[in-house]
Coordinates of C-alpha atoms and ligand atoms in Angstrom, one line a residue:
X1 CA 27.0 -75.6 74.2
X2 CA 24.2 -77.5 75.8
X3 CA 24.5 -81.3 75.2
X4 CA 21.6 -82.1 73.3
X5 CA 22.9 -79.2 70.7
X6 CA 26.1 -80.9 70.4
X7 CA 24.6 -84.5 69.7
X8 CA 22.8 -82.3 67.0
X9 CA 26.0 -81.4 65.3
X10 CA 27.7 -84.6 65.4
X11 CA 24.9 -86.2 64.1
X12 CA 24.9 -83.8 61.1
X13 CA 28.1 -84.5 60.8
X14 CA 27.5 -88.0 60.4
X15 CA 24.9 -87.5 57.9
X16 CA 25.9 -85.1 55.5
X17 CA 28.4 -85.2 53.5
X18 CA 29.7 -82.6 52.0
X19 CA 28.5 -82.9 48.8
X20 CA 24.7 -83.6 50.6
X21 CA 25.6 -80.5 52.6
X22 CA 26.0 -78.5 50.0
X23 CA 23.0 -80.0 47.7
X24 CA 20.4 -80.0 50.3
X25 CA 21.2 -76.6 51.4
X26 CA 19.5 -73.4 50.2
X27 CA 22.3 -70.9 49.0
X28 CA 21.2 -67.3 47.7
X29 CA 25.0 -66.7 47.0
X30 CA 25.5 -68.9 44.5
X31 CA 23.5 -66.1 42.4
X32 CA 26.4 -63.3 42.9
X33 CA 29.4 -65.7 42.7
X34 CA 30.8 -64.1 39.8
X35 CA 30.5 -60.7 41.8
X36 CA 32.7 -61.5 44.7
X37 CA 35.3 -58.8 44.9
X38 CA 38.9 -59.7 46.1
X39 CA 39.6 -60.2 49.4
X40 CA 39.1 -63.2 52.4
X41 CA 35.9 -64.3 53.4
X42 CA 34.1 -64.2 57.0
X43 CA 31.4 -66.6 58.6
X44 CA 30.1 -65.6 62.1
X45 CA 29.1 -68.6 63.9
X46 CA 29.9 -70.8 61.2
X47 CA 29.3 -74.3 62.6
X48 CA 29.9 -76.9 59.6
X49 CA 29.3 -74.0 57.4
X50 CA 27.7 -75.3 53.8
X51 CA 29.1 -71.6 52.6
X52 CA 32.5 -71.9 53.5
X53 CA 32.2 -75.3 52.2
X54 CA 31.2 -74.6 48.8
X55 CA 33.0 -71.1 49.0
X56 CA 36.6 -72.8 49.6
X57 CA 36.9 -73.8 46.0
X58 CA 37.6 -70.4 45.2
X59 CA 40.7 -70.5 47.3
X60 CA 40.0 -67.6 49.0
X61 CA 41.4 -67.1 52.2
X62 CA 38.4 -67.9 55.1
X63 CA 38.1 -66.5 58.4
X64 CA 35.9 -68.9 60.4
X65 CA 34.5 -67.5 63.5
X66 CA 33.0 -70.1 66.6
X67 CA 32.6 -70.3 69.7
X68 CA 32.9 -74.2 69.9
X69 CA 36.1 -76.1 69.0
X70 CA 34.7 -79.3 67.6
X71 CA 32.6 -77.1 65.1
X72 CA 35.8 -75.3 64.2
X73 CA 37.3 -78.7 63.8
X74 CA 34.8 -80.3 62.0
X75 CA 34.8 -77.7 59.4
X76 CA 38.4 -77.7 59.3
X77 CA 37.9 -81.2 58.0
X78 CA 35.3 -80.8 55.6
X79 CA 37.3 -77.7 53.6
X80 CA 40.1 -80.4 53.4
X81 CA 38.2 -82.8 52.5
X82 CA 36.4 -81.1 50.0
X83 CA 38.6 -78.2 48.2
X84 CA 42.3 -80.1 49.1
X85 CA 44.9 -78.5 47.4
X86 CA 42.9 -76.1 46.1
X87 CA 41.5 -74.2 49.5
X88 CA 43.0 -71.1 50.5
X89 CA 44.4 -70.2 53.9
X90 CA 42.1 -71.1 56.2
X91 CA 41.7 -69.3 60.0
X92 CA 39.9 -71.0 62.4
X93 CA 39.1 -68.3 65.6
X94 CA 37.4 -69.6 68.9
X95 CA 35.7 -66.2 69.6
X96 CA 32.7 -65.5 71.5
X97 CA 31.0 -62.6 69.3
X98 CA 30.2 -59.7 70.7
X99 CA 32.8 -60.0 74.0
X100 CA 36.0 -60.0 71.3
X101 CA 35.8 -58.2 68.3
X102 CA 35.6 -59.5 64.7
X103 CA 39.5 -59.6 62.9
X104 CA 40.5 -56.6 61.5
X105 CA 40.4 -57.5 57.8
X106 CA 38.9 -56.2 54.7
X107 CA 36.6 -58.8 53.9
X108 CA 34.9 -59.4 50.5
X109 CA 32.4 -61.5 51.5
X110 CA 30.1 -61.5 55.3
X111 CA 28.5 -64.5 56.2
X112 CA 26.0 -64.5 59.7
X113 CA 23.5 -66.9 58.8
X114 CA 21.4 -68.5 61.6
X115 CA 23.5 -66.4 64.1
X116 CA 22.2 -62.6 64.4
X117 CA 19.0 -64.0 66.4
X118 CA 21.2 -64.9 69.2
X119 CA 21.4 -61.0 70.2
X120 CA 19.0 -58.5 71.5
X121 CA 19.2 -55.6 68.4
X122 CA 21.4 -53.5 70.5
X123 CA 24.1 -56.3 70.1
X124 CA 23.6 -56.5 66.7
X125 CA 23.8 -52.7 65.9
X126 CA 27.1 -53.1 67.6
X127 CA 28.0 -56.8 65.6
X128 CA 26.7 -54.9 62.2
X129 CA 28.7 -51.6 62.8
X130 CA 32.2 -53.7 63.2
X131 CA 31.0 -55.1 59.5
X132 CA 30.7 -52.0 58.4
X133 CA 34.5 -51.4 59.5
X134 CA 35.5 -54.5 57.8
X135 CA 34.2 -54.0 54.3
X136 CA 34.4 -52.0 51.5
X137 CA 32.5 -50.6 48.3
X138 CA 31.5 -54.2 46.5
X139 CA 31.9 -56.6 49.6
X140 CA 28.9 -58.8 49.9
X141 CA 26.8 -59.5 53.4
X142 CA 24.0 -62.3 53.4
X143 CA 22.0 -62.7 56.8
X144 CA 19.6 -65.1 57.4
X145 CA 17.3 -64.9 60.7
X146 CA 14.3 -65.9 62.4
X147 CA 11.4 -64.1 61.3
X148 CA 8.4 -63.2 63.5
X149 CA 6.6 -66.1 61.4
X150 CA 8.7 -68.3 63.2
X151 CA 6.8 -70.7 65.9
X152 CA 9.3 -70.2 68.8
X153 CA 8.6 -66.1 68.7
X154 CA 5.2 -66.3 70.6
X155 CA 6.1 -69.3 72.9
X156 CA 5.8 -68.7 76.4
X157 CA 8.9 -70.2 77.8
X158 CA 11.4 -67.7 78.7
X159 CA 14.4 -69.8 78.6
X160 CA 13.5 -70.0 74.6
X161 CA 13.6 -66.2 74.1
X162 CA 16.7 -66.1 76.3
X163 CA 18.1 -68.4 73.8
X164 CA 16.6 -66.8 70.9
X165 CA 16.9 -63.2 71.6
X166 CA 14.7 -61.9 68.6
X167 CA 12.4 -62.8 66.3
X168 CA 13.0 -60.1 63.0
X169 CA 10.7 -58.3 60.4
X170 CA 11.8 -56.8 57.2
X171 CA 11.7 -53.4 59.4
X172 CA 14.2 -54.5 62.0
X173 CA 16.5 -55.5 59.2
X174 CA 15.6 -52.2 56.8
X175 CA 17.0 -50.5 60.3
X176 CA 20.4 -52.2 61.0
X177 CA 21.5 -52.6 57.5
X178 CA 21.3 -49.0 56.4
X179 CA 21.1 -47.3 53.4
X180 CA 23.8 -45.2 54.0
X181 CA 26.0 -48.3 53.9
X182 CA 24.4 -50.6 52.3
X183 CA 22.5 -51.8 48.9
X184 CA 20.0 -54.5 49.7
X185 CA 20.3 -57.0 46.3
X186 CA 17.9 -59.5 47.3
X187 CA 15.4 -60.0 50.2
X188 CA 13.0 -63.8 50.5
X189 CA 10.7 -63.9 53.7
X190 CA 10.0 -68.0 54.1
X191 CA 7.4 -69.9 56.1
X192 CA 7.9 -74.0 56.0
X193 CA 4.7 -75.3 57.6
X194 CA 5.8 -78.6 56.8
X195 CA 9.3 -80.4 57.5
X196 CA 10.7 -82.0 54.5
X197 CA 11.2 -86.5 55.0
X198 CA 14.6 -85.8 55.5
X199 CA 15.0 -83.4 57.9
X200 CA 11.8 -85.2 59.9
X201 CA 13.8 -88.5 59.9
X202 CA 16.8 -86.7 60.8
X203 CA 15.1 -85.0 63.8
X204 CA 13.7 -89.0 65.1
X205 CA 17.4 -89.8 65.0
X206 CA 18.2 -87.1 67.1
X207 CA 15.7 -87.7 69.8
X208 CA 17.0 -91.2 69.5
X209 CA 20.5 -90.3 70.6
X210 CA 19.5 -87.8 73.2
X211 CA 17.1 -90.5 74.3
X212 CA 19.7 -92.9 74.4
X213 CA 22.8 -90.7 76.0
X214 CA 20.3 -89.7 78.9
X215 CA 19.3 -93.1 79.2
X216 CA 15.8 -93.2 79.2
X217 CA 14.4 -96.3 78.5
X218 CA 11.4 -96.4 79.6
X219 CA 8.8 -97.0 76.1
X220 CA 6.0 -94.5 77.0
X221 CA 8.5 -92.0 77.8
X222 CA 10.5 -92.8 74.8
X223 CA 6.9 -92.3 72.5
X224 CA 6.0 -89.4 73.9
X225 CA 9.2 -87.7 73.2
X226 CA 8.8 -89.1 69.4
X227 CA 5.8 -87.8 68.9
X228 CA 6.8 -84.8 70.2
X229 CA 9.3 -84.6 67.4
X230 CA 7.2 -85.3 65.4
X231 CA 4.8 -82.2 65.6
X232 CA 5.2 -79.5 63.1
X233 CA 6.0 -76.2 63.2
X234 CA 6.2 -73.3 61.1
X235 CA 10.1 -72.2 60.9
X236 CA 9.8 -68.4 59.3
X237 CA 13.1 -67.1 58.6
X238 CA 14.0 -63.8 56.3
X239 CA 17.5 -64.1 54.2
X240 CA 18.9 -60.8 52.4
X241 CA 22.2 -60.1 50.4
X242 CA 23.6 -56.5 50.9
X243 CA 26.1 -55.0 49.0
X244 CA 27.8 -52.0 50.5
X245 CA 28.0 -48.8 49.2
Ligands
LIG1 C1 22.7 -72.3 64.3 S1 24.4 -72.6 64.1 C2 24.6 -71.9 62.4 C3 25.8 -72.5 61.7 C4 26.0 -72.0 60.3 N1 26.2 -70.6 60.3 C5 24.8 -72.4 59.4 O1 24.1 -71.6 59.0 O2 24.7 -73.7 59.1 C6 25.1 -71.3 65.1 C7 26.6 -71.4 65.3 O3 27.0 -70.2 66.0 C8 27.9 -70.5 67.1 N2 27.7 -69.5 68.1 C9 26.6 -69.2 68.9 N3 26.8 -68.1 69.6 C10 28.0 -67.6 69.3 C11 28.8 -66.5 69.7 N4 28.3 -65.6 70.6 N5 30.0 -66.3 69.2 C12 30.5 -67.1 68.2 N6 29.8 -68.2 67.8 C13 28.6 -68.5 68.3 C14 27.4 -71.9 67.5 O4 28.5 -72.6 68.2 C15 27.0 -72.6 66.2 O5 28.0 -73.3 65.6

């Protein structure tokens, strides 16, 4: 993970509790609680998941998939934390999705949120047909992505889109999730033009630390960069809950 991503994370870790976590973040789930089947549930790329947070009340066994230890660890510590005694088994699995597969398990409950626009669509056809293997009639699947509305998606830096791989419209997601397997239950397309005091103040913090851990000093420099934070963007991003079939 690139440096400035993992200053990112600890400062969120630092931030948010769990309890802020859980109230600042935006959960469609919480709508179909009471229609999780049996069975264990499965983040890809969870991070610090706020889902796997809130979800370990239920004591359901949770399969947490990352690439990066300290995330994994960091979670680790907010589910105990948060749910003690009353969290189920929880797995923690440093895998690099798509190069190893996803556990063989019958899961009741997919979670890839922020994660699918790290692959081209051919890598998620593959990612979405190993889902397919791991659920059954009545497991839930919410996906959130980066939607064409998004700023980044016409920027002209390749290293961006190499980063990002795509930018989604309801179309692309109509065409991996479909209707053969799966029941779409809800679909919201957002656009925030403006960024919320928090997260803005959040985001000065961070260019603080990077600031500070690259040393640079210098005031001018350090006010450009600030400013540069400060400038809005419009972060478009489409959620859906599938159920499958
Ligand atoms: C943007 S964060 C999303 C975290 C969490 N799902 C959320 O919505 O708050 C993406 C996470 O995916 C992990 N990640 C990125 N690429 C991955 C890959 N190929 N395989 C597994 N994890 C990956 C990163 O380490 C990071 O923790």
């Amino acid at each position: 993970m690139d440096e400035t991503l993992r200053i990112y994370w600890e400062l969120y870790n630092e931030i948010f509790s769990n309890e802020l976590m859980i109230h600042k973040s935006h959960n469609l789930l919480r709508n179909f609680e009471e229609e999780f089947i049996d069975g264990p549930i499965l983040e890809l790329g969870c991070g610090q998941s706020n889902f796997l947070v809130e979800f370990s009340k239920t004591g359901k066994e949770i399969f947490a998939v990352d690439n990066e230890e300290f995330q994994l660890n960091l979670l680790k510590k907010r589910i105990e934390s948060y749910a003690g005694k009353d969290a189920g088994k929880l797995r923690l699995l440093n895998i690099t999705i798509p190069e190893k597969e996803i556990p063989q398990e019958v899961f009741s409950l997919v979670i890839a949120s922020d994660f699918l626009h790290f692959f081209s669509i051919n890598e998620c056809k593959n990612i979405i047909s190993q889902i397919i293997a791991r659920t059954q009639k009545g497991s839930l699947i919410f996906v959130r992505v980066h939607s064409q509305s998004h700023s980044y998606s016409n920027s002209p830096d390749p290293e961006l889109h190499k980063y990002f791989k795509h930018f989604f419209t309801e179309t692309d997601l109509m065409e991996l999730f479909d209707e053969k397997y799966f029941d779409r239950m809800i679909f919201s397309n957002t656009v925030q033009n403006i960024r919320s005091k928090f997260t803005r103040e959040m985001e000065i913090k961070w260019t603080e630390k990077i600031l500070d851990e690259y040393q640079i000093f210098d005031p001018q420099e350090r006010q450009e960069q600030f400013e540069e934070a400060n400038k809005e963007l419009n972060i478009g991003y489409l959620e859906c809950i599938y159920r499958r079939k």
